[in-house]
Amino acid sequence: DGAFDGSALLRASLRRAARRARAVTAVSRYAAADLETRFGAREVQIVPNGLDLHEPVGAPPAGLPERYVAAIGRLVHNKGYDLLIEAFARLGRADLGLVIGGDGPERDHLVRRARNLGIGDRVVLPGRLSRGQVGAVLRGAELLVMPSRAEAFGIAVLEGWRAAAPVIASNRGGASEFVTDGRDGLLVDPTDVPALAAAMTRVLGDPEWAGSLARSGRLRVQDFDWAAVVERYESLYDRAPARGRRS
């Protein structure tokens, strides 16, 4: 995380907490490896992120295209939305828009990048979305793309599955641990922009297969309901040793 990269105090605090904790958890093996390597954590237990499968869907934000590819998340460099815009420009699909829901410091850069690529009129940045709006945007999408340069988990994938949207996810991080490539999503290295564009073209060009990906994702997301995640945490707490101070 960038906060730890920039603060020796935060790094020292996390190392101390990892030594003293009765149990240490991470949302993926990818994240656990970072805790072990940088912060000296041991015996890290994996408990994935979850979400409310029955969260109400609200009204979508104004100004969405009739047909669009969607992405959801904070507009920061690590999320790879600049890569997504470049890949989208390669599609040559004047009938499609690109909606990137979220806010952050990269917003102006993304607007300029889309304009320079000649697709400024088809890239919509509606800003920060409410939870209900996130569901509405994804339900209306032809496809959800999570193009992160690195991602500890990738909860956007779960949100796409819940909304029954076909999903393309970054293989650079935790999503590759729970997405089955070709069955409930596609895994792609987003820094390979031609490969990302090809994956998008493949899903968009085969509605029957896209539907199969969406249905499989809708089944897979049942494993990430908050109730199931809470049970895993409770089980971990029950098994944690009474004394956790480590030398």
Coordinates of N, CA and C in Angstrom, one line a residue:
D1 N 0.8 -1.2 0.0 CA 0.0 0.0 0.0 C 0.9 1.2 0.0
G2 N 0.5 2.3 -0.7 CA 1.3 3.5 -0.8 C 1.5 4.2 0.5
A3 N 0.5 4.1 1.4 CA 0.7 4.7 2.7 C 1.8 4.1 3.5
F4 N 2.0 2.8 3.4 CA 3.1 2.2 4.1 C 4.4 2.5 3.4
D5 N 4.4 2.6 2.1 CA 5.7 2.9 1.4 C 6.2 4.2 1.8
G6 N 5.3 5.2 2.1 CA 5.7 6.5 2.4 C 5.9 6.9 3.8
S7 N 5.7 5.9 4.7 CA 5.8 6.2 6.2 C 6.5 5.1 6.9
A8 N 7.7 5.5 7.4 CA 8.4 4.5 8.3 C 7.7 4.2 9.6
L9 N 6.9 5.2 10.1 CA 6.2 5.0 11.3 C 5.1 4.0 11.1
L10 N 4.4 4.1 10.0 CA 3.3 3.1 9.7 C 3.9 1.7 9.5
R11 N 5.0 1.6 8.8 CA 5.6 0.3 8.6 C 6.0 -0.3 10.0
A12 N 6.6 0.5 10.8 CA 7.0 0.0 12.1 C 5.8 -0.5 12.9
S13 N 4.8 0.3 12.9 CA 3.6 0.0 13.6 C 3.0 -1.3 13.2
L14 N 2.9 -1.5 11.9 CA 2.4 -2.8 11.3 C 3.2 -4.0 11.7
R15 N 4.5 -3.8 11.6 CA 5.4 -4.9 12.0 C 5.2 -5.3 13.5
R16 N 5.1 -4.3 14.3 CA 4.8 -4.5 15.8 C 3.5 -5.2 16.0
A17 N 2.5 -4.8 15.2 CA 1.1 -5.4 15.4 C 1.1 -6.8 14.9
A18 N 1.9 -7.1 13.8 CA 1.9 -8.4 13.3 C 2.6 -9.4 14.2
R19 N 3.6 -8.9 15.0 CA 4.3 -9.7 16.0 C 3.4 -10.0 17.2
R20 N 2.6 -9.1 17.5 CA 1.8 -9.2 18.8 C 0.4 -9.8 18.6
A21 N 0.0 -9.9 17.3 CA -1.4 -10.3 17.0 C -1.6 -11.8 17.4
R22 N -2.8 -12.1 17.8 CA -3.2 -13.5 18.1 C -3.5 -14.2 16.8
A23 N -3.9 -13.4 15.8 CA -4.1 -14.0 14.4 C -3.9 -12.8 13.4
V24 N -3.3 -13.2 12.3 CA -3.1 -12.2 11.2 C -3.9 -12.7 10.0
T25 N -4.7 -11.9 9.4 CA -5.5 -12.3 8.2 C -5.1 -11.4 7.0
A26 N -5.4 -12.0 5.8 CA -5.2 -11.2 4.6 C -6.3 -11.7 3.7
V27 N -6.7 -10.8 2.7 CA -7.8 -11.2 1.8 C -7.4 -12.1 0.7
S28 N -6.1 -12.3 0.5 CA -5.6 -13.2 -0.6 C -4.2 -13.6 -0.2
R29 N -3.8 -14.7 -0.9 CA -2.4 -15.2 -0.8 C -1.4 -14.1 -1.2
Y30 N -1.8 -13.3 -2.2 CA -1.0 -12.2 -2.8 C -0.8 -11.2 -1.7
A31 N -1.8 -10.8 -1.0 CA -1.7 -9.8 0.1 C -0.9 -10.5 1.3
A32 N -1.1 -11.7 1.6 CA -0.4 -12.4 2.7 C 1.1 -12.4 2.4
A33 N 1.5 -12.6 1.2 CA 2.9 -12.7 0.9 C 3.6 -11.3 1.2
D34 N 2.8 -10.2 0.9 CA 3.3 -8.9 1.2 C 3.5 -8.7 2.7
L35 N 2.5 -9.2 3.5 CA 2.6 -9.1 4.9 C 3.8 -9.9 5.5
E36 N 4.0 -11.0 4.9 CA 5.1 -11.9 5.4 C 6.5 -11.3 5.0
T37 N 6.6 -10.8 3.8 CA 7.8 -10.3 3.3 C 8.2 -9.0 3.9
R38 N 7.3 -8.0 3.9 CA 7.7 -6.7 4.3 C 7.5 -6.4 5.8
F39 N 6.6 -7.2 6.4 CA 6.2 -6.9 7.8 C 6.4 -8.0 8.8
G40 N 7.0 -9.1 8.3 CA 7.3 -10.2 9.2 C 6.2 -11.0 9.8
A41 N 5.0 -10.9 9.2 CA 3.9 -11.7 9.6 C 4.1 -13.2 9.4
R42 N 3.6 -14.0 10.3 CA 3.7 -15.4 10.2 C 2.3 -16.1 10.3
E43 N 2.2 -17.2 9.6 CA 0.9 -18.0 9.7 C -0.3 -17.1 9.3
V44 N -0.2 -16.4 8.3 CA -1.2 -15.5 7.8 C -2.4 -16.4 7.3
Q45 N -3.6 -16.1 7.8 CA -4.8 -16.8 7.4 C -5.5 -16.0 6.3
I46 N -6.0 -16.7 5.3 CA -6.7 -16.1 4.2 C -8.2 -16.1 4.5
V47 N -8.8 -14.9 4.5 CA -10.2 -14.7 4.6 C -10.6 -13.7 3.5
P48 N -11.3 -14.1 2.5 CA -11.6 -13.2 1.4 C -12.5 -12.1 1.8
N49 N -12.5 -11.1 0.9 CA -13.6 -10.0 1.1 C -14.9 -10.6 0.8
G50 N -16.0 -9.9 1.2 CA -17.3 -10.3 0.9 C -18.2 -9.1 0.6
L51 N -19.4 -9.4 0.3 CA -20.4 -8.3 0.1 C -21.8 -8.8 0.3
D52 N -22.7 -7.8 0.4 CA -24.1 -8.1 0.7 C -24.8 -8.5 -0.7
L53 N -25.1 -9.7 -0.8 CA -25.7 -10.2 -2.1 C -27.1 -9.6 -2.3
H54 N -27.7 -9.0 -1.3 CA -29.1 -8.5 -1.5 C -29.1 -7.0 -1.3
E55 N -28.0 -6.3 -1.6 CA -28.0 -4.9 -1.5 C -28.9 -4.3 -2.5
P56 N -29.7 -3.3 -2.1 CA -30.7 -2.7 -3.0 C -30.0 -2.0 -4.1
V57 N -30.6 -2.0 -5.3 CA -30.1 -1.3 -6.5 C -30.8 0.0 -6.6
G58 N -30.1 1.1 -6.8 CA -30.8 2.4 -6.9 C -30.9 2.8 -8.4
A59 N -31.2 4.0 -8.6 CA -31.3 4.6 -9.9 C -29.9 4.9 -10.4
P60 N -29.7 4.7 -11.7 CA -28.3 5.0 -12.2 C -28.1 6.5 -12.3
P61 N -26.8 6.9 -12.4 CA -26.5 8.3 -12.5 C -27.0 8.7 -13.9
A62 N -27.1 10.0 -14.0 CA -27.6 10.6 -15.3 C -26.5 10.5 -16.4
G63 N -26.8 10.5 -17.6 CA -25.9 10.6 -18.7 C -25.2 9.3 -19.1
L64 N -25.7 8.2 -18.7 CA -25.0 6.9 -19.2 C -25.3 6.7 -20.6
P65 N -24.4 6.1 -21.4 CA -24.7 5.7 -22.8 C -25.7 4.5 -22.8
E66 N -26.2 4.3 -23.9 CA -27.2 3.2 -24.1 C -26.5 1.9 -23.9
R67 N -25.3 1.7 -24.4 CA -24.5 0.5 -24.3 C -23.1 0.9 -23.8
Y68 N -22.6 0.2 -22.9 CA -21.3 0.6 -22.3 C -20.6 -0.5 -21.6
V69 N -19.3 -0.4 -21.6 CA -18.4 -1.2 -20.8 C -18.2 -0.4 -19.5
A70 N -18.1 -1.1 -18.3 CA -18.0 -0.4 -17.0 C -16.8 -0.8 -16.3
A71 N -16.3 0.2 -15.4 CA -15.3 -0.1 -14.4 C -15.7 0.8 -13.2
I72 N -15.3 0.2 -12.0 CA -15.7 0.9 -10.8 C -14.5 0.9 -9.8
G73 N -14.2 2.1 -9.3 CA -13.2 2.2 -8.3 C -12.6 3.6 -8.2
R74 N -11.7 3.8 -7.3 CA -11.1 5.1 -7.1 C -10.2 5.4 -8.2
L75 N -10.2 6.6 -8.7 CA -9.4 7.0 -9.9 C -7.9 7.3 -9.4
V76 N -7.2 6.3 -9.3 CA -5.8 6.4 -9.0 C -5.0 5.6 -10.0
H77 N -3.7 5.9 -10.1 CA -2.8 5.2 -11.1 C -2.8 3.7 -11.0
N78 N -2.8 3.2 -9.8 CA -2.7 1.7 -9.6 C -3.9 1.0 -10.2
K79 N -5.1 1.7 -10.3 CA -6.3 1.0 -10.8 C -6.3 0.8 -12.3
G80 N -5.3 1.4 -13.0 CA -5.1 1.1 -14.4 C -6.2 1.6 -15.4
Y81 N -6.9 2.6 -15.0 CA -8.0 3.1 -15.9 C -7.4 3.8 -17.2
D82 N -6.2 4.3 -17.1 CA -5.5 4.8 -18.3 C -5.3 3.6 -19.3
L83 N -5.0 2.5 -18.8 CA -4.8 1.3 -19.6 C -6.1 0.9 -20.3
L84 N -7.2 0.9 -19.5 CA -8.5 0.6 -20.0 C -8.9 1.5 -21.1
I85 N -8.7 2.8 -20.9 CA -9.1 3.8 -21.9 C -8.3 3.5 -23.2
E86 N -7.0 3.2 -23.1 CA -6.3 2.9 -24.3 C -6.8 1.6 -25.0
A87 N -7.1 0.6 -24.2 CA -7.6 -0.6 -24.8 C -9.0 -0.4 -25.4
F88 N -9.8 0.4 -24.7 CA -11.2 0.7 -25.3 C -11.1 1.4 -26.6
A89 N -10.1 2.3 -26.7 CA -9.9 3.1 -28.0 C -9.6 2.1 -29.1
R90 N -8.9 1.0 -28.8 CA -8.6 0.1 -29.9 C -9.7 -0.7 -30.4
L91 N -10.9 -0.7 -29.7 CA -12.0 -1.5 -30.1 C -12.6 -1.0 -31.4
G92 N -12.6 0.3 -31.6 CA -13.2 0.9 -32.7 C -14.7 0.7 -32.8
R93 N -15.4 0.7 -31.6 CA -16.8 0.5 -31.5 C -17.5 1.8 -31.2
A94 N -18.0 2.4 -32.2 CA -18.7 3.7 -32.0 C -20.0 3.5 -31.3
D95 N -20.5 2.3 -31.2 CA -21.8 2.0 -30.6 C -21.7 1.8 -29.1
L96 N -20.5 1.9 -28.6 CA -20.2 1.6 -27.2 C -19.6 2.8 -26.5
G97 N -20.0 3.0 -25.2 CA -19.4 3.9 -24.3 C -18.5 3.2 -23.3
L98 N -17.8 4.0 -22.5 CA -17.0 3.5 -21.4 C -17.4 4.3 -20.2
V99 N -17.9 3.7 -19.1 CA -18.2 4.3 -17.9 C -17.3 3.9 -16.8
I100 N -16.6 4.9 -16.2 CA -15.7 4.6 -15.1 C -16.2 5.3 -13.9
G101 N -16.8 4.6 -13.0 CA -17.5 5.2 -11.8 C -16.5 5.3 -10.7
G102 N -16.4 6.5 -10.1 CA -15.5 6.7 -9.0 C -14.9 8.1 -9.1
D103 N -14.1 8.5 -8.1 CA -13.4 9.8 -8.1 C -12.0 9.6 -7.6
G104 N -11.2 10.6 -7.8 CA -9.8 10.5 -7.4 C -8.9 11.5 -8.1
P105 N -7.6 11.5 -7.8 CA -6.7 12.4 -8.4 C -6.4 12.2 -9.8
E106 N -6.7 11.1 -10.4 CA -6.4 10.8 -11.8 C -7.5 11.3 -12.8
R107 N -8.5 11.8 -12.3 CA -9.7 12.2 -13.1 C -9.3 13.0 -14.3
D108 N -8.7 14.1 -14.0 CA -8.3 15.1 -15.1 C -7.4 14.4 -16.2
H109 N -6.5 13.6 -15.7 CA -5.6 12.9 -16.6 C -6.4 11.9 -17.5
L110 N -7.3 11.2 -16.9 CA -8.1 10.3 -17.7 C -9.0 11.0 -18.7
V111 N -9.5 12.1 -18.4 CA -10.3 12.9 -19.3 C -9.4 13.4 -20.5
R112 N -8.2 13.8 -20.2 CA -7.3 14.3 -21.3 C -6.9 13.1 -22.1
R113 N -6.6 11.9 -21.5 CA -6.2 10.8 -22.3 C -7.3 10.3 -23.2
A114 N -8.5 10.3 -22.8 CA -9.6 9.9 -23.6 C -9.8 10.9 -24.8
R115 N -9.7 12.2 -24.5 CA -9.8 13.2 -25.5 C -8.7 13.1 -26.6
N116 N -7.4 12.8 -26.1 CA -6.3 12.7 -27.0 C -6.4 11.5 -27.9
L117 N -7.1 10.5 -27.4 CA -7.3 9.2 -28.2 C -8.5 9.3 -29.1
G118 N -9.2 10.5 -29.1 CA -10.4 10.7 -29.9 C -11.7 10.0 -29.5
I119 N -11.7 9.7 -28.2 CA -12.9 9.0 -27.7 C -13.5 9.8 -26.5
G120 N -13.1 11.0 -26.3 CA -13.6 11.8 -25.2 C -15.1 11.9 -25.1
D121 N -15.8 11.8 -26.2 CA -17.3 11.9 -26.2 C -17.9 10.6 -25.8
R122 N -17.1 9.5 -25.7 CA -17.7 8.2 -25.4 C -17.2 7.7 -24.0
V123 N -16.4 8.4 -23.3 CA -15.9 8.0 -22.0 C -16.6 8.9 -21.0
V124 N -17.4 8.3 -20.1 CA -18.2 9.0 -19.1 C -17.6 8.7 -17.7
L125 N -17.3 9.8 -17.0 CA -16.8 9.7 -15.6 C -17.8 10.4 -14.7
P126 N -18.8 9.6 -14.2 CA -19.9 10.2 -13.4 C -19.5 10.6 -12.0
G127 N -18.3 10.3 -11.6 CA -17.9 10.7 -10.3 C -18.2 9.6 -9.2
R128 N -18.1 10.0 -8.0 CA -18.4 9.0 -6.9 C -19.8 8.6 -7.0
L129 N -20.0 7.2 -6.8 CA -21.3 6.7 -6.9 C -21.8 6.2 -5.5
S130 N -23.1 6.3 -5.3 CA -23.6 5.6 -4.1 C -23.6 4.1 -4.3
R131 N -23.8 3.4 -3.2 CA -23.9 1.9 -3.4 C -24.9 1.5 -4.3
G132 N -26.1 2.1 -4.2 CA -27.2 1.7 -5.1 C -26.9 2.0 -6.6
Q133 N -26.1 3.1 -6.8 CA -25.8 3.5 -8.2 C -24.7 2.5 -8.7
V134 N -23.8 2.1 -7.9 CA -22.9 1.1 -8.4 C -23.6 -0.2 -8.9
G135 N -24.6 -0.7 -8.2 CA -25.3 -1.8 -8.7 C -26.1 -1.5 -10.0
A136 N -26.6 -0.3 -10.1 CA -27.4 0.1 -11.3 C -26.4 0.2 -12.5
V137 N -25.3 0.8 -12.3 CA -24.3 0.9 -13.4 C -23.9 -0.5 -13.9
L138 N -23.6 -1.4 -13.0 CA -23.1 -2.7 -13.4 C -24.2 -3.6 -14.0
R139 N -25.4 -3.4 -13.5 CA -26.5 -4.2 -14.1 C -26.8 -3.8 -15.6
G140 N -26.5 -2.5 -15.9 CA -26.7 -2.1 -17.3 C -25.5 -2.3 -18.2
A141 N -24.4 -2.7 -17.7 CA -23.2 -2.8 -18.4 C -23.1 -4.1 -19.3
E142 N -22.5 -3.9 -20.5 CA -22.2 -5.1 -21.3 C -21.1 -5.9 -20.7
L143 N -20.3 -5.3 -19.9 CA -19.0 -6.0 -19.4 C -18.4 -5.1 -18.3
L144 N -17.9 -5.8 -17.3 CA -17.1 -5.1 -16.2 C -15.7 -5.4 -16.4
V145 N -14.8 -4.4 -16.4 CA -13.4 -4.6 -16.5 C -12.7 -4.1 -15.2
M146 N -11.8 -4.9 -14.6 CA -11.0 -4.4 -13.5 C -9.6 -4.5 -13.9
P147 N -9.0 -3.3 -14.4 CA -7.7 -3.3 -15.0 C -6.5 -3.0 -14.1
S148 N -6.6 -3.3 -12.8 CA -5.6 -2.8 -11.9 C -4.2 -3.3 -12.2
R149 N -3.2 -2.4 -12.0 CA -1.8 -2.8 -12.1 C -1.4 -3.8 -11.0
A150 N -2.0 -3.7 -9.9 CA -1.9 -4.6 -8.8 C -3.1 -4.4 -7.9
E151 N -3.6 -5.6 -7.3 CA -4.8 -5.5 -6.5 C -4.7 -6.6 -5.5
A152 N -4.9 -6.2 -4.2 CA -4.8 -7.2 -3.2 C -6.0 -8.3 -3.3
F153 N -7.1 -7.8 -3.7 CA -8.3 -8.7 -3.9 C -9.0 -8.5 -5.2
G154 N -9.8 -7.4 -5.2 CA -10.6 -7.1 -6.4 C -12.1 -7.2 -6.1
I155 N -12.6 -6.4 -5.2 CA -14.0 -6.6 -4.8 C -14.9 -6.1 -6.0
A156 N -14.4 -5.4 -6.9 CA -15.2 -5.0 -8.1 C -15.6 -6.2 -8.9
V157 N -14.8 -7.3 -8.8 CA -15.2 -8.5 -9.5 C -16.5 -9.1 -8.8
L158 N -16.5 -9.1 -7.5 CA -17.7 -9.6 -6.8 C -18.9 -8.8 -7.2
E159 N -18.7 -7.4 -7.3 CA -19.8 -6.6 -7.6 C -20.3 -6.8 -9.0
G160 N -19.4 -7.1 -9.9 CA -19.8 -7.5 -11.3 C -20.5 -8.8 -11.3
W161 N -20.0 -9.8 -10.6 CA -20.7 -11.1 -10.5 C -22.1 -10.9 -9.9
R162 N -22.2 -10.1 -8.9 CA -23.6 -9.9 -8.3 C -24.5 -9.3 -9.2
A163 N -24.0 -8.4 -10.1 CA -24.9 -7.8 -11.1 C -25.1 -8.6 -12.3
A164 N -24.5 -9.8 -12.4 CA -24.7 -10.7 -13.6 C -24.0 -10.0 -14.8
A165 N -22.9 -9.4 -14.6 CA -22.1 -8.8 -15.7 C -21.0 -9.7 -16.0
P166 N -20.6 -10.0 -17.3 CA -19.4 -10.7 -17.6 C -18.2 -9.8 -17.1
V167 N -17.2 -10.5 -16.6 CA -16.1 -9.9 -16.0 C -14.7 -10.2 -16.6
I168 N -13.9 -9.1 -16.8 CA -12.5 -9.3 -17.2 C -11.7 -8.7 -16.0
A169 N -10.8 -9.4 -15.4 CA -10.1 -9.0 -14.3 C -8.6 -9.0 -14.5
S170 N -7.9 -8.2 -13.8 CA -6.4 -8.2 -13.8 C -5.9 -9.5 -13.2
N171 N -4.8 -10.0 -13.8 CA -4.2 -11.2 -13.3 C -3.0 -10.8 -12.4
R172 N -2.9 -9.5 -12.1 CA -1.8 -9.0 -11.3 C -2.3 -8.8 -9.8
G173 N -2.4 -9.9 -9.1 CA -2.9 -9.7 -7.7 C -3.9 -10.8 -7.3
G174 N -4.7 -10.5 -6.4 CA -5.6 -11.5 -5.7 C -6.7 -12.1 -6.6
A175 N -7.2 -11.4 -7.6 CA -8.3 -11.9 -8.3 C -8.0 -13.2 -9.0
S176 N -6.7 -13.4 -9.4 CA -6.4 -14.7 -10.0 C -6.5 -15.9 -9.1
E177 N -6.7 -15.6 -7.8 CA -6.9 -16.7 -6.8 C -8.3 -17.2 -6.7
F178 N -9.3 -16.4 -7.2 CA -10.6 -16.8 -7.1 C -11.4 -16.8 -8.4
V179 N -10.9 -16.1 -9.4 CA -11.5 -16.1 -10.7 C -11.0 -17.3 -11.5
T180 N -11.9 -18.1 -12.0 CA -11.5 -19.3 -12.9 C -11.5 -18.8 -14.3
D181 N -10.4 -18.6 -14.9 CA -10.2 -18.0 -16.2 C -11.0 -18.9 -17.3
G182 N -11.9 -18.2 -18.0 CA -12.7 -18.8 -19.0 C -14.0 -19.4 -18.6
R183 N -14.2 -19.5 -17.3 CA -15.4 -20.0 -16.7 C -16.3 -19.0 -16.1
D184 N -15.8 -18.2 -15.2 CA -16.6 -17.1 -14.6 C -16.0 -15.8 -14.8
G185 N -15.0 -15.7 -15.6 CA -14.4 -14.4 -16.0 C -13.2 -14.7 -16.8
L186 N -12.5 -13.6 -17.3 CA -11.3 -13.7 -18.0 C -10.2 -13.0 -17.2
L187 N -9.0 -13.6 -17.1 CA -7.9 -13.0 -16.5 C -6.9 -12.5 -17.5
V188 N -6.5 -11.2 -17.4 CA -5.6 -10.6 -18.4 C -4.6 -9.7 -17.7
D189 N -3.4 -9.6 -18.2 CA -2.4 -8.6 -17.7 C -2.8 -7.3 -18.3
P190 N -3.3 -6.3 -17.6 CA -3.8 -5.1 -18.1 C -2.7 -4.2 -18.7
T191 N -1.4 -4.4 -18.3 CA -0.4 -3.6 -18.8 C -0.1 -4.1 -20.3
D192 N -0.6 -5.2 -20.7 CA -0.6 -5.6 -22.1 C -1.8 -5.1 -22.8
V193 N -1.8 -3.9 -23.2 CA -3.0 -3.2 -23.7 C -3.6 -3.9 -24.9
P194 N -2.9 -4.4 -25.9 CA -3.5 -5.2 -27.0 C -4.2 -6.4 -26.5
A195 N -3.6 -7.1 -25.5 CA -4.3 -8.3 -24.9 C -5.6 -7.9 -24.2
L196 N -5.6 -6.8 -23.5 CA -6.8 -6.4 -22.8 C -7.9 -6.0 -23.8
A197 N -7.5 -5.3 -24.9 CA -8.4 -5.0 -26.0 C -9.0 -6.3 -26.6
A198 N -8.1 -7.2 -26.8 CA -8.5 -8.5 -27.5 C -9.5 -9.2 -26.6
A199 N -9.3 -9.2 -25.3 CA -10.2 -9.9 -24.4 C -11.6 -9.2 -24.4
M200 N -11.6 -7.9 -24.4 CA -12.9 -7.2 -24.5 C -13.6 -7.5 -25.7
T201 N -12.9 -7.5 -26.9 CA -13.5 -7.8 -28.2 C -14.1 -9.2 -28.2
R202 N -13.3 -10.1 -27.5 CA -13.8 -11.5 -27.5 C -15.1 -11.6 -26.8
V203 N -15.2 -11.0 -25.6 CA -16.4 -11.1 -24.8 C -17.6 -10.4 -25.5
L204 N -17.3 -9.2 -25.9 CA -18.4 -8.4 -26.6 C -18.9 -9.0 -27.9
G205 N -18.0 -9.8 -28.5 CA -18.4 -10.4 -29.8 C -19.1 -11.7 -29.7
D206 N -19.2 -12.2 -28.5 CA -19.9 -13.5 -28.4 C -20.9 -13.4 -27.2
P207 N -22.1 -13.0 -27.5 CA -23.1 -12.8 -26.4 C -23.4 -14.1 -25.7
E208 N -23.4 -15.2 -26.4 CA -23.8 -16.4 -25.7 C -22.7 -16.8 -24.7
W209 N -21.4 -16.7 -25.0 CA -20.4 -16.9 -24.1 C -20.3 -15.9 -23.0
A210 N -20.6 -14.7 -23.3 CA -20.6 -13.6 -22.3 C -21.7 -13.9 -21.3
G211 N -22.9 -14.4 -21.7 CA -23.9 -14.8 -20.8 C -23.5 -16.0 -19.9
S212 N -22.8 -16.9 -20.5 CA -22.3 -18.0 -19.7 C -21.4 -17.6 -18.6
L213 N -20.4 -16.7 -18.9 CA -19.5 -16.1 -17.9 C -20.3 -15.4 -16.8
A214 N -21.3 -14.6 -17.2 CA -22.2 -13.9 -16.2 C -22.9 -14.9 -15.3
R215 N -23.5 -15.9 -15.9 CA -24.2 -16.9 -15.1 C -23.3 -17.6 -14.1
S216 N -22.1 -18.0 -14.6 CA -21.2 -18.7 -13.7 C -20.7 -17.7 -12.6
G217 N -20.5 -16.5 -12.9 CA -20.1 -15.5 -11.9 C -21.2 -15.3 -10.9
R218 N -22.4 -15.3 -11.3 CA -23.6 -15.1 -10.4 C -23.7 -16.3 -9.4
L219 N -23.3 -17.5 -9.8 CA -23.2 -18.6 -8.9 C -22.0 -18.5 -8.0
R220 N -20.9 -18.2 -8.6 CA -19.7 -18.1 -7.8 C -19.7 -17.1 -6.7
V221 N -20.4 -16.0 -6.9 CA -20.4 -14.9 -5.9 C -21.1 -15.4 -4.6
Q222 N -21.9 -16.4 -4.7 CA -22.6 -16.9 -3.5 C -21.6 -17.3 -2.4
D223 N -20.4 -17.7 -2.8 CA -19.4 -18.1 -1.8 C -18.8 -16.9 -1.0
F224 N -19.1 -15.7 -1.5 CA -18.6 -14.5 -0.9 C -19.6 -13.6 -0.2
D225 N -20.8 -14.2 0.1 CA -21.8 -13.5 0.9 C -21.2 -13.2 2.3
W226 N -21.5 -12.0 2.8 CA -21.0 -11.6 4.1 C -21.2 -12.6 5.2
A227 N -22.3 -13.3 5.2 CA -22.6 -14.3 6.2 C -21.5 -15.4 6.2
A228 N -21.1 -15.8 5.0 CA -20.1 -16.9 5.0 C -18.7 -16.3 5.4
V229 N -18.5 -15.1 5.0 CA -17.2 -14.5 5.4 C -17.1 -14.3 7.0
V230 N -18.2 -13.8 7.5 CA -18.3 -13.7 9.0 C -18.0 -15.0 9.7
E231 N -18.6 -16.1 9.2 CA -18.4 -17.4 9.8 C -16.9 -17.8 9.8
R232 N -16.2 -17.4 8.7 CA -14.8 -17.7 8.6 C -14.0 -16.9 9.7
Y233 N -14.4 -15.7 9.9 CA -13.7 -14.9 10.9 C -14.0 -15.4 12.3
E234 N -15.2 -15.8 12.5 CA -15.6 -16.3 13.9 C -14.8 -17.6 14.2
S235 N -14.7 -18.4 13.2 CA -14.0 -19.7 13.4 C -12.5 -19.4 13.7
L236 N -12.0 -18.4 13.0 CA -10.6 -18.0 13.2 C -10.4 -17.5 14.6
Y237 N -11.3 -16.6 15.1 CA -11.2 -16.1 16.4 C -11.3 -17.2 17.5
D238 N -12.2 -18.2 17.2 CA -12.4 -19.3 18.2 C -11.1 -20.1 18.3
R239 N -10.3 -20.2 17.2 CA -9.1 -21.0 17.2 C -7.9 -20.3 17.6
A240 N -8.0 -18.9 17.7 CA -6.8 -18.1 18.0 C -6.3 -18.5 19.4
P241 N -5.0 -18.6 19.6 CA -4.4 -18.9 20.9 C -4.7 -17.8 21.9
A242 N -4.7 -18.1 23.2 CA -5.1 -17.2 24.2 C -4.0 -16.1 24.3
R243 N -2.7 -16.5 24.0 CA -1.7 -15.5 24.1 C -1.0 -15.3 22.8
G244 N -0.9 -14.1 22.3 CA -0.4 -13.9 20.9 C 0.8 -13.1 20.9
R245 N 1.4 -12.7 22.0 CA 2.7 -11.9 21.9 C 3.8 -12.8 21.4
R246 N 4.5 -12.3 20.4 CA 5.6 -13.1 19.8 C 6.9 -12.3 20.0
S247 N 7.9 -13.1 20.2 CA 9.2 -12.4 20.4 C 9.8 -12.0 19.1

